[in-house]
Amino acid sequence: MPSNTTNDRLDDIDLLLTDANIATMDDSIAAPYGAIENAALAIKNGKIVWLGEQANLPPFDVFATPTLSIKGQWLTPGLIDCHTHLVFAGSRAEEFEQRLQGVTYEQIAAQGGGIASTVRATRAADHEQLFVAAKDRLNALLAEGVTTVEIKSGYGLDCANEIKILEVARLLAEHHPIDIKSTFLGAHALPAEFQGRSDEYIDWVCGEMLEQVVANNLADAVDVFCENVGFSYAQTKRVFQAAQKHGLAVKCHAEQLSNQHGAELVAEFNGLSADHIEYLDEAGVQAMANAGTTAVLLPGAFYFLRETQQPPIALLQQYNVPIAIASDFNPGTSPLCSLHLMMNMACTLFRLTPEQALAGVTRNAAKALGLHDRGVLKVGARADIAHWQIAHPSQLSYQFGVNKLLNLWILGKLN
Ligand code: DI6
Ligand code: FE
């Protein structure tokens, strides 16, 4: 009989989880959800060092190894919200009331409301106020099993205030257990003081603003709202070129209200993701498939705006474009701070399966952020792990409002 070498023993591990059902979300495992039942998982130094059927567990020191029985419940990767605007001040509840009385989004914008009202409130807030408001929102996500969040700027719309938002995102990254990636979205809307001078504003975004963002290492990516109420294809292209010059990855708010071909453009730049995409056509889907650009569906905005144009889900699937799902949490079009609600809506509104919905907030959300170390439970991945009191992972999309999270580890640390 071969003797055990150090490699086939599990020594000095930080935590061993036993008696688990694991929805690995690893697409190289044929079972639905990449599931391994009656499984165990070992964590060391924040990473997964062993995972598999418990019957195959290598020998380990039962006295020295901290062990937790999962008692036949489920582990999944920590959830990833790959598209949020969660650093902002103020509320748009009054605007919500107006809209319910029939005032349109455009009329509200013409009265100085809409994005402009959030910009005023955000400019008036200091770092501390923004930090406190954002921390509450992150806590809500953490409580439902979210371990990575992307945060966009875009409610500052001048140098000092865009920087302030991104600095708050970095402060949150330092002081909150959730891992945070930040995105510079200076080209979110045209600030009032640049009315009629959108090309000049884009000059500023591509020049001084981006230079300061890069000099202070404040962003992991650059985004543009490419839309007739946002910025044109040509303006979006200029921002992407500037981002590329600085070596930053790009992504795009594309085809939300009309087809501006933003998805094709972001694919041309080998972008991370095209987000919203209700009005995406087949050429756009094809371009995304060729470039490996992820589709990010935002059912919260679709629902809140009572949109009726469906994103081209069948085409995305036909071309094997990975589909992620995110909250788009923002005060105007998706004031809905729950990724579980988004999973449910992705199923009810877009007819995704619960398995596709879970892949959308794990494996494919990691892809949308260009992260290869998470989103799937496998050896070598970050130990970002959610432990749920559920009988089957479909329950995560099916039920909303009763928190089924029992434990959450981020980089192997229990929260
Ligand atoms: N698309 C949206 O739905 C939000 N931003 C964007 O680019 C709208 C943001 C807001 O109304 O505050
Ligand atoms: Fe958005």
Tab-separated table of C-alpha atoms and ligand atoms in Angstrom:
chain	number	residue	atom	x	y	z
A	1	MET	CA	0.000	0.000	0.000
A	2	PRO	CA	1.429	3.429	-0.891
A	3	SER	CA	2.162	5.547	2.115
A	4	ASN	CA	0.713	9.040	2.386
A	5	THR	CA	3.036	11.796	1.330
A	6	THR	CA	2.462	15.322	2.655
A	7	ASN	CA	0.590	16.044	-0.584
A	8	ASP	CA	-2.134	13.554	0.044
A	9	ARG	CA	-2.663	14.554	3.659
A	10	LEU	CA	-4.633	17.600	4.733
A	11	ASP	CA	-2.350	19.071	7.355
A	12	ASP	CA	-2.362	22.519	8.933
A	13	ILE	CA	-5.589	23.600	7.315
A	14	ASP	CA	-7.581	26.468	8.814
A	15	LEU	CA	-11.053	24.974	8.465
A	16	LEU	CA	-12.635	21.794	7.191
A	17	LEU	CA	-16.308	21.855	6.188
A	18	THR	CA	-17.869	18.409	6.171
A	19	ASP	CA	-21.252	16.769	5.391
A	20	ALA	CA	-21.974	19.395	2.765
A	21	ASN	CA	-23.770	19.560	-0.524
A	22	ILE	CA	-21.708	21.895	-2.671
A	23	ALA	CA	-23.092	23.833	-5.636
A	24	THR	CA	-19.609	24.481	-7.009
A	25	MET	CA	-20.985	26.276	-10.131
A	26	ASP	CA	-17.972	24.736	-11.885
A	27	ASP	CA	-19.145	24.103	-15.444
A	28	SER	CA	-16.585	21.321	-15.906
A	29	ILE	CA	-18.676	19.255	-13.470
A	30	ALA	CA	-21.612	17.774	-15.396
A	31	ALA	CA	-24.197	17.720	-12.587
A	32	PRO	CA	-26.636	20.661	-12.386
A	33	TYR	CA	-25.079	23.528	-10.371
A	34	GLY	CA	-21.765	21.643	-10.649
A	35	ALA	CA	-23.057	19.947	-7.535
A	36	ILE	CA	-21.077	17.514	-5.401
A	37	GLU	CA	-23.200	15.893	-2.731
A	38	ASN	CA	-21.905	14.373	0.543
A	39	ALA	CA	-18.862	16.532	0.120
A	40	ALA	CA	-16.147	18.224	2.125
A	41	LEU	CA	-14.113	21.363	1.557
A	42	ALA	CA	-10.852	22.488	3.167
A	43	ILE	CA	-9.676	26.093	3.564
A	44	LYS	CA	-6.147	27.311	4.148
A	45	ASN	CA	-4.789	30.873	3.988
A	46	GLY	CA	-8.035	32.181	2.519
A	47	LYS	CA	-8.097	29.683	-0.333
A	48	ILE	CA	-9.818	26.389	-1.040
A	49	VAL	CA	-7.158	23.675	-0.818
A	50	TRP	CA	-9.332	20.593	-1.131
A	51	LEU	CA	-12.887	19.896	-2.289
A	52	GLY	CA	-14.619	16.683	-3.258
A	53	GLU	CA	-16.691	13.765	-2.107
A	54	GLN	CA	-16.175	13.248	1.589
A	55	ALA	CA	-15.503	9.554	0.986
A	56	ASN	CA	-12.317	10.645	-0.822
A	57	LEU	CA	-11.147	13.025	1.895
A	58	PRO	CA	-7.411	12.504	2.508
A	59	PRO	CA	-6.293	11.699	6.051
A	60	PHE	CA	-6.014	14.673	8.402
A	61	ASP	CA	-5.273	15.275	12.047
A	62	VAL	CA	-8.731	15.037	13.609
A	63	PHE	CA	-7.507	16.604	16.858
A	64	ALA	CA	-5.781	19.623	15.333
A	65	THR	CA	-8.186	20.461	12.488
A	66	PRO	CA	-11.040	22.931	13.114
A	67	THR	CA	-14.087	21.256	11.587
A	68	LEU	CA	-17.654	22.368	10.978
A	69	SER	CA	-20.428	20.031	9.861
A	70	ILE	CA	-22.736	21.567	7.252
A	71	LYS	CA	-25.318	18.901	8.178
A	72	GLY	CA	-26.440	18.145	4.646
A	73	GLN	CA	-27.188	21.746	3.753
A	74	TRP	CA	-25.721	23.673	0.847
A	75	LEU	CA	-22.594	25.673	0.123
A	76	THR	CA	-22.358	27.985	-2.870
A	77	PRO	CA	-19.770	30.509	-3.993
A	78	GLY	CA	-20.217	33.882	-2.278
A	79	LEU	CA	-22.508	36.007	-4.444
A	80	ILE	CA	-21.115	38.767	-6.661
A	81	ASP	CA	-22.998	41.966	-7.522
A	82	CYS	CA	-21.090	43.086	-10.620
A	83	HIS	CA	-22.977	46.352	-11.361
A	84	THR	CA	-23.990	48.890	-8.694
A	85	HIS	CA	-24.001	52.651	-8.204
A	86	LEU	CA	-24.208	52.383	-4.427
A	87	VAL	CA	-22.234	55.477	-3.418
A	88	PHE	CA	-24.685	58.370	-3.660
A	89	ALA	CA	-26.576	60.777	-1.409
A	90	GLY	CA	-30.230	61.780	-1.289
A	91	SER	CA	-33.375	59.964	-2.285
A	92	ARG	CA	-35.618	60.026	-5.320
A	93	ALA	CA	-38.770	58.828	-3.540
A	94	GLU	CA	-40.652	62.043	-4.438
A	95	GLU	CA	-39.776	61.488	-8.065
A	96	PHE	CA	-41.133	57.955	-7.725
A	97	GLU	CA	-44.428	59.404	-6.492
A	98	GLN	CA	-44.513	61.857	-9.398
A	99	ARG	CA	-43.867	59.086	-11.881
A	100	LEU	CA	-46.707	57.062	-10.425
A	101	GLN	CA	-48.940	60.069	-11.090
A	102	GLY	CA	-47.932	60.034	-14.742
A	103	VAL	CA	-45.036	62.523	-14.893
A	104	THR	CA	-42.401	61.058	-17.218
A	105	TYR	CA	-38.692	60.482	-16.522
A	106	GLU	CA	-37.899	63.102	-19.225
A	107	GLN	CA	-40.265	65.707	-17.672
A	108	ILE	CA	-38.688	65.137	-14.276
A	109	ALA	CA	-35.243	65.554	-15.804
A	110	ALA	CA	-36.380	68.788	-17.523
A	111	GLN	CA	-37.452	70.136	-14.105
A	112	GLY	CA	-33.904	69.534	-12.819
A	113	GLY	CA	-34.766	66.217	-11.182
A	114	GLY	CA	-33.584	62.733	-12.082
A	115	ILE	CA	-29.846	62.088	-12.170
A	116	ALA	CA	-29.212	65.846	-11.669
A	117	SER	CA	-30.901	65.777	-8.268
A	118	THR	CA	-28.718	62.875	-7.123
A	119	VAL	CA	-25.667	64.752	-8.447
A	120	ARG	CA	-26.596	67.829	-6.365
A	121	ALA	CA	-27.072	65.741	-3.214
A	122	THR	CA	-23.887	63.753	-3.814
A	123	ARG	CA	-21.799	66.870	-4.442
A	124	ALA	CA	-23.125	68.349	-1.189
A	125	ALA	CA	-22.226	65.247	0.850
A	126	ASP	CA	-18.796	64.705	2.373
A	127	HIS	CA	-16.771	61.482	2.421
A	128	GLU	CA	-18.170	60.467	5.800
A	129	GLN	CA	-21.815	60.918	4.835
A	130	LEU	CA	-21.326	58.973	1.620
A	131	PHE	CA	-19.381	56.262	3.451
A	132	VAL	CA	-22.073	55.778	6.100
A	133	ALA	CA	-24.899	55.574	3.547
A	134	ALA	CA	-22.961	53.173	1.339
A	135	LYS	CA	-21.914	50.984	4.277
A	136	ASP	CA	-25.574	50.355	5.175
A	137	ARG	CA	-26.232	49.228	1.611
A	138	LEU	CA	-23.178	46.954	1.615
A	139	ASN	CA	-24.334	45.486	4.922
A	140	ALA	CA	-27.680	44.616	3.344
A	141	LEU	CA	-25.866	42.804	0.528
A	142	LEU	CA	-23.503	41.072	2.961
A	143	ALA	CA	-26.471	39.799	4.977
A	144	GLU	CA	-27.732	37.946	1.937
A	145	GLY	CA	-24.439	36.290	1.048
A	146	VAL	CA	-22.716	38.825	-1.213
A	147	THR	CA	-18.912	38.756	-1.006
A	148	THR	CA	-17.828	40.925	-3.982
A	149	VAL	CA	-19.422	44.166	-5.183
A	150	GLU	CA	-18.611	46.516	-8.028
A	151	ILE	CA	-19.227	50.217	-7.345
A	152	LYS	CA	-19.406	52.884	-10.051
A	153	SER	CA	-18.869	56.607	-9.723
A	154	GLY	CA	-21.107	58.789	-11.895
A	155	TYR	CA	-23.021	61.046	-9.500
A	156	GLY	CA	-20.162	63.555	-9.135
A	157	LEU	CA	-19.688	64.577	-12.773
A	158	ASP	CA	-16.746	66.846	-12.017
A	159	CYS	CA	-13.180	66.082	-11.060
A	160	ALA	CA	-13.397	66.594	-7.304
A	161	ASN	CA	-16.700	64.787	-6.869
A	162	GLU	CA	-15.974	61.798	-9.100
A	163	ILE	CA	-12.703	61.403	-7.170
A	164	LYS	CA	-14.608	61.725	-3.883
A	165	ILE	CA	-16.977	58.875	-4.816
A	166	LEU	CA	-14.103	56.629	-5.900
A	167	GLU	CA	-12.187	57.457	-2.711
A	168	VAL	CA	-15.251	56.437	-0.696
A	169	ALA	CA	-15.331	53.157	-2.653
A	170	ARG	CA	-11.663	52.569	-1.751
A	171	LEU	CA	-12.408	53.435	1.915
A	172	LEU	CA	-15.241	50.904	1.879
A	173	ALA	CA	-12.852	48.331	0.413
A	174	GLU	CA	-10.517	48.959	3.365
A	175	HIS	CA	-13.136	48.947	6.098
A	176	HIS	CA	-15.816	46.536	4.926
A	177	PRO	CA	-15.413	42.764	4.601
A	178	ILE	CA	-16.965	42.683	1.115
A	179	ASP	CA	-14.326	42.815	-1.629
A	180	ILE	CA	-14.933	45.915	-3.754
A	181	LYS	CA	-13.988	46.737	-7.341
A	182	SER	CA	-14.504	50.305	-8.494
A	183	THR	CA	-15.388	51.695	-11.875
A	184	PHE	CA	-15.008	55.252	-13.174
A	185	LEU	CA	-18.304	56.322	-14.783
A	186	GLY	CA	-17.604	60.019	-15.355
A	187	ALA	CA	-19.561	59.646	-18.613
A	188	HIS	CA	-22.834	58.794	-16.849
A	189	ALA	CA	-24.758	61.984	-17.606
A	190	LEU	CA	-24.066	65.497	-18.788
A	191	PRO	CA	-23.747	67.850	-15.795
A	192	ALA	CA	-26.010	70.936	-15.946
A	193	GLU	CA	-23.045	73.315	-16.317
A	194	PHE	CA	-22.054	71.587	-19.607
A	195	GLN	CA	-25.519	71.778	-21.198
A	196	GLY	CA	-25.066	71.884	-24.993
A	197	ARG	CA	-21.325	71.160	-24.680
A	198	SER	CA	-21.204	67.406	-24.333
A	199	ASP	CA	-18.034	67.000	-26.432
A	200	GLU	CA	-16.225	69.406	-24.122
A	201	TYR	CA	-17.390	67.396	-21.142
A	202	ILE	CA	-16.066	64.215	-22.757
A	203	ASP	CA	-12.720	66.015	-23.322
A	204	TRP	CA	-12.622	66.597	-19.584
A	205	VAL	CA	-13.565	62.995	-18.765
A	206	CYS	CA	-10.878	61.625	-21.108
A	207	GLY	CA	-8.296	64.170	-19.948
A	208	GLU	CA	-7.955	65.570	-16.463
A	209	MET	CA	-10.589	63.406	-14.804
A	210	LEU	CA	-9.268	60.075	-16.033
A	211	GLU	CA	-5.676	61.178	-15.427
A	212	GLN	CA	-6.446	61.940	-11.774
A	213	VAL	CA	-8.361	58.690	-11.362
A	214	VAL	CA	-5.404	56.745	-12.769
A	215	ALA	CA	-2.762	58.723	-10.866
A	216	ASN	CA	-4.511	57.888	-7.600
A	217	ASN	CA	-5.245	54.292	-8.606
A	218	LEU	CA	-8.942	54.813	-7.928
A	219	ALA	CA	-10.555	52.639	-10.596
A	220	ASP	CA	-10.332	49.076	-11.821
A	221	ALA	CA	-12.349	49.789	-14.983
A	222	VAL	CA	-14.083	52.526	-16.995
A	223	ASP	CA	-17.778	52.596	-17.956
A	224	VAL	CA	-19.900	54.842	-20.212
A	225	PHE	CA	-23.683	55.302	-20.449
A	226	CYS	CA	-24.011	54.986	-24.237
A	227	GLU	CA	-27.575	56.138	-24.939
A	228	ASN	CA	-29.475	58.951	-26.601
A	229	VAL	CA	-30.064	60.384	-23.110
A	230	GLY	CA	-26.411	59.633	-22.251
A	231	PHE	CA	-23.421	59.759	-24.596
A	232	SER	CA	-23.143	58.936	-28.286
A	233	TYR	CA	-21.308	56.032	-29.895
A	234	ALA	CA	-18.513	58.399	-30.983
A	235	GLN	CA	-18.188	59.895	-27.495
A	236	THR	CA	-18.218	56.448	-25.912
A	237	LYS	CA	-15.443	55.405	-28.278
A	238	ARG	CA	-13.301	58.362	-27.210
A	239	VAL	CA	-13.664	57.403	-23.554
A	240	PHE	CA	-12.757	53.777	-24.322
A	241	GLN	CA	-9.685	54.893	-26.278
A	242	ALA	CA	-8.559	57.025	-23.342
A	243	ALA	CA	-9.150	54.138	-20.925
A	244	GLN	CA	-7.194	51.801	-23.185
A	245	LYS	CA	-4.297	54.261	-23.257
A	246	HIS	CA	-4.162	53.989	-19.467
A	247	GLY	CA	-4.454	50.188	-19.551
A	248	LEU	CA	-7.903	50.161	-17.934
A	249	ALA	CA	-10.570	47.625	-18.850
A	250	VAL	CA	-13.850	48.974	-20.245
A	251	LYS	CA	-17.525	48.120	-19.923
A	252	CYS	CA	-20.680	49.781	-21.180
A	253	HIS	CA	-24.242	50.694	-20.228
A	254	ALA	CA	-25.471	49.597	-23.634
A	255	GLU	CA	-28.777	49.271	-25.462
A	256	GLN	CA	-30.902	50.043	-22.371
A	257	LEU	CA	-33.448	52.320	-24.063
A	258	SER	CA	-32.453	52.077	-27.736
A	259	ASN	CA	-29.879	50.360	-29.939
A	260	GLN	CA	-26.808	52.607	-30.120
A	261	HIS	CA	-24.447	49.686	-30.890
A	262	GLY	CA	-22.602	50.225	-27.621
A	263	ALA	CA	-22.296	46.471	-27.118
A	264	GLU	CA	-20.477	46.055	-30.452
A	265	LEU	CA	-18.234	48.941	-29.514
A	266	VAL	CA	-17.327	47.597	-26.101
A	267	ALA	CA	-16.660	44.191	-27.691
A	268	GLU	CA	-14.345	45.868	-30.189
A	269	PHE	CA	-12.303	47.034	-27.178
A	270	ASN	CA	-12.360	43.498	-25.716
A	271	GLY	CA	-14.487	44.955	-22.952
A	272	LEU	CA	-15.510	43.117	-19.822
A	273	SER	CA	-19.266	43.508	-20.164
A	274	ALA	CA	-22.219	45.121	-21.907
A	275	ASP	CA	-24.926	45.856	-19.364
A	276	HIS	CA	-28.743	46.244	-19.646
A	277	ILE	CA	-28.875	45.285	-23.395
A	278	GLU	CA	-32.676	45.135	-23.777
A	279	TYR	CA	-32.341	46.563	-27.326
A	280	LEU	CA	-29.297	44.456	-28.334
A	281	ASP	CA	-29.461	42.894	-31.822
A	282	GLU	CA	-27.871	39.735	-33.257
A	283	ALA	CA	-24.808	41.547	-34.630
A	284	GLY	CA	-24.157	42.871	-31.142
A	285	VAL	CA	-24.564	39.421	-29.600
A	286	GLN	CA	-22.161	37.980	-32.171
A	287	ALA	CA	-19.579	40.682	-31.491
A	288	MET	CA	-19.808	39.992	-27.753
A	289	ALA	CA	-19.403	36.250	-28.316
A	290	ASN	CA	-16.311	36.792	-30.455
A	291	ALA	CA	-14.723	39.126	-27.914
A	292	GLY	CA	-15.654	37.139	-24.793
A	293	THR	CA	-17.644	40.075	-23.437
A	294	THR	CA	-20.141	39.137	-20.703
A	295	ALA	CA	-23.817	40.142	-20.882
A	296	VAL	CA	-24.988	41.733	-17.618
A	297	LEU	CA	-28.756	41.668	-17.154
A	298	LEU	CA	-30.274	44.195	-14.759
A	299	PRO	CA	-33.814	43.004	-14.031
A	300	GLY	CA	-34.286	45.594	-11.267
A	301	ALA	CA	-34.085	48.497	-13.725
A	302	PHE	CA	-36.235	46.591	-16.239
A	303	TYR	CA	-38.891	46.106	-13.550
A	304	PHE	CA	-38.704	49.572	-11.988
A	305	LEU	CA	-38.975	51.324	-15.376
A	306	ARG	CA	-41.742	48.915	-16.388
A	307	GLU	CA	-39.726	48.151	-19.518
A	308	THR	CA	-41.355	45.720	-21.921
A	309	GLN	CA	-38.510	45.093	-24.388
A	310	GLN	CA	-36.862	41.805	-23.350
A	311	PRO	CA	-33.091	41.353	-23.606
A	312	PRO	CA	-32.259	38.789	-26.339
A	313	ILE	CA	-31.760	35.874	-23.957
A	314	ALA	CA	-32.211	33.123	-26.578
A	315	LEU	CA	-29.600	34.720	-28.861
A	316	LEU	CA	-27.155	35.165	-25.982
A	317	GLN	CA	-27.558	31.488	-25.168
A	318	GLN	CA	-27.286	30.441	-28.804
A	319	TYR	CA	-23.941	32.271	-29.098
A	320	ASN	CA	-22.749	31.090	-25.658
A	321	VAL	CA	-22.373	34.579	-24.271
A	322	PRO	CA	-22.005	34.296	-20.482
A	323	ILE	CA	-24.948	35.935	-18.705
A	324	ALA	CA	-24.448	37.727	-15.400
A	325	ILE	CA	-27.136	39.308	-13.227
A	326	ALA	CA	-26.677	42.384	-11.077
A	327	SER	CA	-28.708	44.801	-8.989
A	328	ASP	CA	-27.801	48.096	-10.761
A	329	PHE	CA	-28.581	49.481	-7.297
A	330	ASN	CA	-29.114	53.229	-7.864
A	331	PRO	CA	-31.619	55.849	-6.662
A	332	GLY	CA	-33.315	56.454	-10.018
A	333	THR	CA	-33.989	53.230	-11.850
A	334	SER	CA	-33.234	50.395	-9.406
A	335	PRO	CA	-33.496	51.371	-5.727
A	336	LEU	CA	-33.528	47.644	-4.962
A	337	CYS	CA	-30.614	46.528	-2.841
A	338	SER	CA	-31.010	42.753	-3.060
A	339	LEU	CA	-29.278	40.283	-5.310
A	340	HIS	CA	-31.759	37.566	-4.293
A	341	LEU	CA	-34.591	39.698	-5.603
A	342	MET	CA	-32.633	40.050	-8.864
A	343	MET	CA	-32.243	36.263	-9.109
A	344	ASN	CA	-35.975	35.845	-8.644
A	345	MET	CA	-36.712	38.563	-11.207
A	346	ALA	CA	-34.233	37.082	-13.700
A	347	CYS	CA	-36.351	33.914	-13.544
A	348	THR	CA	-39.799	35.517	-13.524
A	349	LEU	CA	-39.141	38.413	-15.932
A	350	PHE	CA	-36.457	36.937	-18.214
A	351	ARG	CA	-37.311	33.222	-17.864
A	352	LEU	CA	-33.842	32.194	-16.747
A	353	THR	CA	-33.653	28.929	-14.824
A	354	PRO	CA	-32.664	29.111	-11.130
A	355	GLU	CA	-29.381	27.470	-12.103
A	356	GLN	CA	-28.719	30.161	-14.732
A	357	ALA	CA	-29.665	32.820	-12.185
A	358	LEU	CA	-27.177	31.446	-9.658
A	359	ALA	CA	-24.484	31.226	-12.356
A	360	GLY	CA	-25.346	34.859	-13.132
A	361	VAL	CA	-24.435	36.040	-9.643
A	362	THR	CA	-21.399	33.763	-9.227
A	363	ARG	CA	-19.359	32.358	-12.127
A	364	ASN	CA	-20.521	34.812	-14.777
A	365	ALA	CA	-20.517	37.838	-12.466
A	366	ALA	CA	-16.844	37.078	-11.750
A	367	LYS	CA	-16.235	36.996	-15.520
A	368	ALA	CA	-17.979	40.334	-15.898
A	369	LEU	CA	-15.449	41.786	-13.464
A	370	GLY	CA	-12.477	40.021	-15.087
A	371	LEU	CA	-11.883	38.044	-11.878
A	372	HIS	CA	-10.601	34.493	-12.243
A	373	ASP	CA	-10.143	33.660	-8.572
A	374	ARG	CA	-13.794	33.461	-7.494
A	375	GLY	CA	-17.351	32.721	-8.565
A	376	VAL	CA	-16.687	28.974	-8.619
A	377	LEU	CA	-15.826	26.703	-5.704
A	378	LYS	CA	-12.701	24.799	-6.720
A	379	VAL	CA	-9.187	24.172	-5.476
A	380	GLY	CA	-7.135	27.352	-5.691
A	381	ALA	CA	-10.130	29.720	-5.629
A	382	ARG	CA	-10.722	32.285	-2.890
A	383	ALA	CA	-12.617	30.819	0.032
A	384	ASP	CA	-15.625	33.120	-0.505
A	385	ILE	CA	-18.325	30.684	0.546
A	386	ALA	CA	-21.997	31.006	1.498
A	387	HIS	CA	-23.674	28.367	3.664
A	388	TRP	CA	-27.449	28.201	3.224
A	389	GLN	CA	-30.239	26.562	5.154
A	390	ILE	CA	-31.858	25.185	2.021
A	391	ALA	CA	-32.778	21.780	0.659
A	392	HIS	CA	-31.846	22.668	-2.930
A	393	PRO	CA	-30.059	25.606	-4.619
A	394	SER	CA	-33.145	26.445	-6.707
A	395	GLN	CA	-34.565	27.842	-3.440
A	396	LEU	CA	-32.155	30.780	-3.715
A	397	SER	CA	-34.060	32.061	-6.750
A	398	TYR	CA	-37.474	30.810	-5.738
A	399	GLN	CA	-37.889	32.413	-2.353
A	400	PHE	CA	-37.367	36.028	-1.389
A	401	GLY	CA	-37.579	37.807	1.961
A	402	VAL	CA	-36.642	34.998	4.333
A	403	ASN	CA	-32.907	35.037	4.820
A	404	LYS	CA	-31.551	31.512	4.443
A	405	LEU	CA	-27.908	32.456	4.960
A	406	LEU	CA	-26.319	30.631	7.899
A	407	ASN	CA	-22.615	31.428	7.488
A	408	LEU	CA	-20.513	33.477	5.133
A	409	TRP	CA	-16.756	33.214	4.693
A	410	ILE	CA	-14.796	35.838	2.803
A	411	LEU	CA	-11.185	34.853	2.070
A	412	GLY	CA	-11.747	32.068	4.582
A	413	LYS	CA	-12.783	34.470	7.346
A	414	LEU	CA	-16.210	33.999	8.933
A	415	ASN	CA	-18.361	37.137	8.935
B	1	DI6	N1	-28.768	53.560	-16.463
B	1	DI6	C1	-29.680	53.614	-15.498
B	1	DI6	O1	-30.683	52.974	-15.468
B	1	DI6	C2	-29.168	54.515	-14.451
B	1	DI6	N2	-27.935	54.918	-14.977
B	1	DI6	C3	-27.739	54.347	-16.129
B	1	DI6	O2	-26.730	54.531	-16.770
B	1	DI6	C4	-30.031	55.681	-14.130
B	1	DI6	C5	-29.447	56.368	-12.947
B	1	DI6	C6	-30.358	57.366	-12.322
B	1	DI6	O3	-31.491	57.632	-12.792
B	1	DI6	O4	-29.936	57.916	-11.284
B	2	FE	FE	-26.206	51.127	-14.096
